[in-house]
Amino acid sequence: MQVTFELPGWVAEYEQDYIATTSLEAQMRFVIEASKRNVKKKTGGPFAAGVFEIESGRLIALGVNLVPTGKMSILHAEIVALSLAQRIRGHYDLGQENLPALSLVTSCQPCAMCFGAIPWSGVRQLVCGASDVDARHIGFDEGPHHPSWAGELEARGIEVVTEVQRDDAVAVLSDYFLSGGHIYNSREG
């Protein structure tokens, strides 16, 4: 048996609009717009993530949340983006010494599952928009977080930057909730 997922068709077209920049704010705006499109086009939940080269700002992979459409709980935007970057790079370790260092830019602080994937992925930087509290506020179950989650990543050589374009990222979550977007958790009701 083979497990696969497919990005919505609009993602490839949208990626072409990206102009490489090292500005974390610009990268986050690009990611937040992808989360907004994912909701508007009804292709998944209100989250997106991108893997970027830190020094050049080049986009390696863009992922959007595919949980409801892909019918798999692991298809969070961060997992999708990291998986695509690993396929593109041809290796599970995105931190290989002979390749440029990478950043994971995500529209929302990673949940417990995605947090666990970050150190093993090899990225050297994590950039978050909305917070765990913001996602929980509209009803998403983000799982348990270590009280010093950022410190845990930094102890492993991963720089953490939070609240980049937070208001814009929160607006996508709020719009999703107010429009009746499905808040999918493992135990509903």
Short mmCIF file of C-alpha atoms in Angstrom, two decimals:
data_model
loop_
_atom_site.label_atom_id
_atom_site.label_comp_id
_atom_site.label_asym_id
_atom_site.label_seq_id
_atom_site.Cartn_x
_atom_site.Cartn_y
_atom_site.Cartn_z
CA MET A 1 0.00 0.00 0.00
CA GLN A 2 1.21 3.49 -0.78
CA VAL A 3 0.11 6.58 1.11
CA THR A 4 0.15 9.77 -0.93
CA PHE A 5 -1.31 13.24 -0.85
CA GLU A 6 -1.89 15.79 -3.56
CA LEU A 7 -1.71 19.54 -3.26
CA PRO A 8 -4.63 21.52 -4.63
CA GLY A 9 -4.02 22.72 -8.18
CA TRP A 10 -3.98 26.38 -7.21
CA VAL A 11 -0.84 25.95 -5.05
CA ALA A 12 1.59 25.51 -7.98
CA GLU A 13 0.20 28.59 -9.67
CA TYR A 14 0.36 30.61 -6.45
CA GLU A 15 3.99 29.55 -5.81
CA GLN A 16 4.96 31.20 -9.10
CA ASP A 17 3.96 34.58 -7.61
CA TYR A 18 6.61 34.32 -4.89
CA ILE A 19 9.62 36.58 -5.28
CA ALA A 20 12.59 35.44 -3.19
CA THR A 21 13.17 37.63 -0.16
CA THR A 22 14.89 37.21 3.18
CA SER A 23 12.23 39.37 4.87
CA LEU A 24 10.45 37.18 7.40
CA GLU A 25 7.44 39.50 7.22
CA ALA A 26 7.18 39.08 3.44
CA GLN A 27 7.61 35.30 3.68
CA MET A 28 4.92 35.19 6.36
CA ARG A 29 2.54 37.32 4.26
CA PHE A 30 3.03 34.82 1.42
CA VAL A 31 2.27 31.89 3.74
CA ILE A 32 -0.75 33.60 5.34
CA GLU A 33 -2.18 34.37 1.90
CA ALA A 34 -1.86 30.65 1.07
CA SER A 35 -3.81 29.78 4.24
CA LYS A 36 -6.47 32.30 3.26
CA ARG A 37 -6.74 30.82 -0.25
CA ASN A 38 -6.92 27.30 1.19
CA VAL A 39 -10.00 28.34 3.16
CA LYS A 40 -11.59 30.36 0.34
CA LYS A 41 -11.17 27.52 -2.16
CA LYS A 42 -12.34 24.95 0.42
CA THR A 43 -9.25 22.79 -0.12
CA GLY A 44 -8.36 22.41 3.55
CA GLY A 45 -8.07 24.07 6.92
CA PRO A 46 -6.85 27.59 7.80
CA PHE A 47 -3.13 26.84 7.98
CA ALA A 48 -0.15 27.06 5.62
CA ALA A 49 3.62 26.68 5.89
CA GLY A 50 6.62 27.18 3.66
CA VAL A 51 10.20 25.98 3.69
CA PHE A 52 12.62 28.72 2.61
CA GLU A 53 16.39 29.00 2.24
CA ILE A 54 17.51 31.30 5.05
CA GLU A 55 20.27 33.17 3.17
CA SER A 56 18.60 33.61 -0.22
CA GLY A 57 14.92 33.56 0.75
CA ARG A 58 14.25 31.06 -2.05
CA LEU A 59 11.06 29.02 -1.60
CA ILE A 60 11.72 25.28 -1.49
CA ALA A 61 8.19 24.03 -0.74
CA LEU A 62 4.78 25.39 0.17
CA GLY A 63 2.34 23.28 2.14
CA VAL A 64 -1.27 23.86 3.10
CA ASN A 65 -3.45 22.01 5.56
CA LEU A 66 -5.12 19.05 3.85
CA VAL A 67 -6.62 17.27 6.87
CA PRO A 68 -10.31 17.52 5.90
CA THR A 69 -9.83 17.04 2.16
CA GLY A 70 -7.04 14.44 2.40
CA LYS A 71 -8.84 12.58 5.18
CA MET A 72 -5.62 12.07 7.16
CA SER A 73 -4.89 13.68 10.52
CA ILE A 74 -1.18 14.07 9.74
CA LEU A 75 -1.70 16.38 6.76
CA HIS A 76 -1.00 19.54 8.69
CA ALA A 77 0.60 22.35 6.67
CA GLU A 78 3.97 21.96 8.39
CA ILE A 79 4.12 18.20 7.74
CA VAL A 80 3.09 18.73 4.12
CA ALA A 81 5.72 21.48 3.58
CA LEU A 82 8.51 19.50 5.28
CA SER A 83 7.61 16.32 3.38
CA LEU A 84 7.63 18.14 0.05
CA ALA A 85 10.95 19.82 0.86
CA GLN A 86 12.46 16.44 1.75
CA ARG A 87 11.26 14.98 -1.55
CA ILE A 88 12.58 17.98 -3.48
CA ARG A 89 15.93 17.80 -1.70
CA GLY A 90 16.01 14.01 -2.01
CA HIS A 91 16.81 13.41 1.64
CA TYR A 92 15.06 13.22 5.01
CA ASP A 93 17.66 15.54 6.58
CA LEU A 94 17.02 19.11 5.44
CA GLY A 95 20.02 20.24 7.49
CA GLN A 96 22.71 18.48 5.47
CA GLU A 97 26.00 20.37 5.64
CA ASN A 98 26.44 20.72 1.88
CA LEU A 99 23.07 22.45 1.40
CA PRO A 100 21.77 25.92 2.37
CA ALA A 101 20.15 26.18 5.82
CA LEU A 102 16.36 26.20 5.80
CA SER A 103 13.57 27.93 7.68
CA LEU A 104 10.04 26.67 8.30
CA VAL A 105 7.62 29.60 8.16
CA THR A 106 4.19 28.67 9.44
CA SER A 107 0.98 30.65 9.76
CA CYS A 108 0.44 29.28 13.28
CA GLN A 109 2.62 27.90 16.06
CA PRO A 110 3.01 24.18 15.38
CA CYS A 111 0.78 21.72 17.23
CA ALA A 112 2.32 18.91 19.28
CA MET A 113 2.70 16.63 16.24
CA CYS A 114 4.33 19.25 14.03
CA PHE A 115 6.53 20.44 16.89
CA GLY A 116 7.90 16.91 17.17
CA ALA A 117 8.73 16.80 13.47
CA ILE A 118 10.75 20.01 13.44
CA PRO A 119 13.98 18.87 15.15
CA TRP A 120 14.08 15.70 13.05
CA SER A 121 13.51 17.61 9.81
CA GLY A 122 16.82 19.46 9.92
CA VAL A 123 15.46 23.01 9.54
CA ARG A 124 17.53 25.65 11.34
CA GLN A 125 14.80 28.21 11.95
CA LEU A 126 11.09 28.24 12.84
CA VAL A 127 8.99 31.35 12.18
CA CYS A 128 5.40 31.46 13.51
CA GLY A 129 2.49 33.79 12.89
CA ALA A 130 -0.50 33.04 15.14
CA SER A 131 0.04 31.36 18.49
CA ASP A 132 -1.12 28.10 20.02
CA VAL A 133 -3.57 30.16 22.09
CA ASP A 134 -5.05 31.67 18.91
CA ALA A 135 -5.74 28.24 17.39
CA ARG A 136 -7.18 26.93 20.66
CA HIS A 137 -9.37 30.04 20.92
CA ILE A 138 -11.41 28.94 17.89
CA GLY A 139 -11.54 25.32 19.06
CA PHE A 140 -8.56 23.47 17.57
CA ASP A 141 -6.91 20.90 19.86
CA GLU A 142 -3.19 21.61 19.55
CA GLY A 143 -2.11 18.82 21.89
CA PRO A 144 0.27 19.17 24.83
CA HIS A 145 3.13 21.65 24.55
CA HIS A 146 6.26 21.74 26.66
CA PRO A 147 6.16 24.98 28.69
CA SER A 148 9.48 26.07 27.17
CA TRP A 149 8.87 24.68 23.67
CA ALA A 150 10.87 27.46 21.97
CA GLY A 151 13.79 26.88 24.32
CA GLU A 152 13.71 23.17 23.52
CA LEU A 153 14.12 23.94 19.80
CA GLU A 154 16.78 26.58 20.42
CA ALA A 155 18.75 24.06 22.52
CA ARG A 156 18.85 21.95 19.35
CA GLY A 157 20.22 24.80 17.24
CA ILE A 158 16.88 25.94 15.80
CA GLU A 159 16.20 29.67 16.01
CA VAL A 160 12.58 30.48 16.91
CA VAL A 161 10.80 33.68 15.88
CA THR A 162 7.19 34.15 16.99
CA GLU A 163 4.27 36.49 16.31
CA VAL A 164 5.39 37.54 12.83
CA GLN A 165 2.33 39.10 11.16
CA ARG A 166 0.30 37.59 14.03
CA ASP A 167 -2.76 39.82 13.54
CA ASP A 168 -3.06 38.79 9.89
CA ALA A 169 -2.66 35.11 10.76
CA VAL A 170 -5.27 35.38 13.52
CA ALA A 171 -7.64 37.07 11.07
CA VAL A 172 -7.57 33.95 8.85
CA LEU A 173 -8.37 31.74 11.84
CA SER A 174 -11.21 34.06 12.91
CA ASP A 175 -12.64 34.30 9.40
CA TYR A 176 -12.54 30.51 9.11
CA PHE A 177 -14.40 30.12 12.40
CA LEU A 178 -16.96 32.87 11.71
CA SER A 179 -17.71 31.47 8.26
CA GLY A 180 -18.59 28.10 9.81
CA GLY A 181 -15.33 26.36 8.93
CA HIS A 182 -15.14 22.84 10.34
CA ILE A 183 -13.04 22.65 13.50
CA TYR A 184 -11.71 19.12 13.16
CA ASN A 185 -10.33 17.37 16.20
CA SER A 186 -9.88 13.72 17.02
CA ARG A 187 -12.88 13.72 19.34
CA GLU A 188 -15.71 15.88 18.15
CA GLY A 189 -18.90 16.42 20.10
#
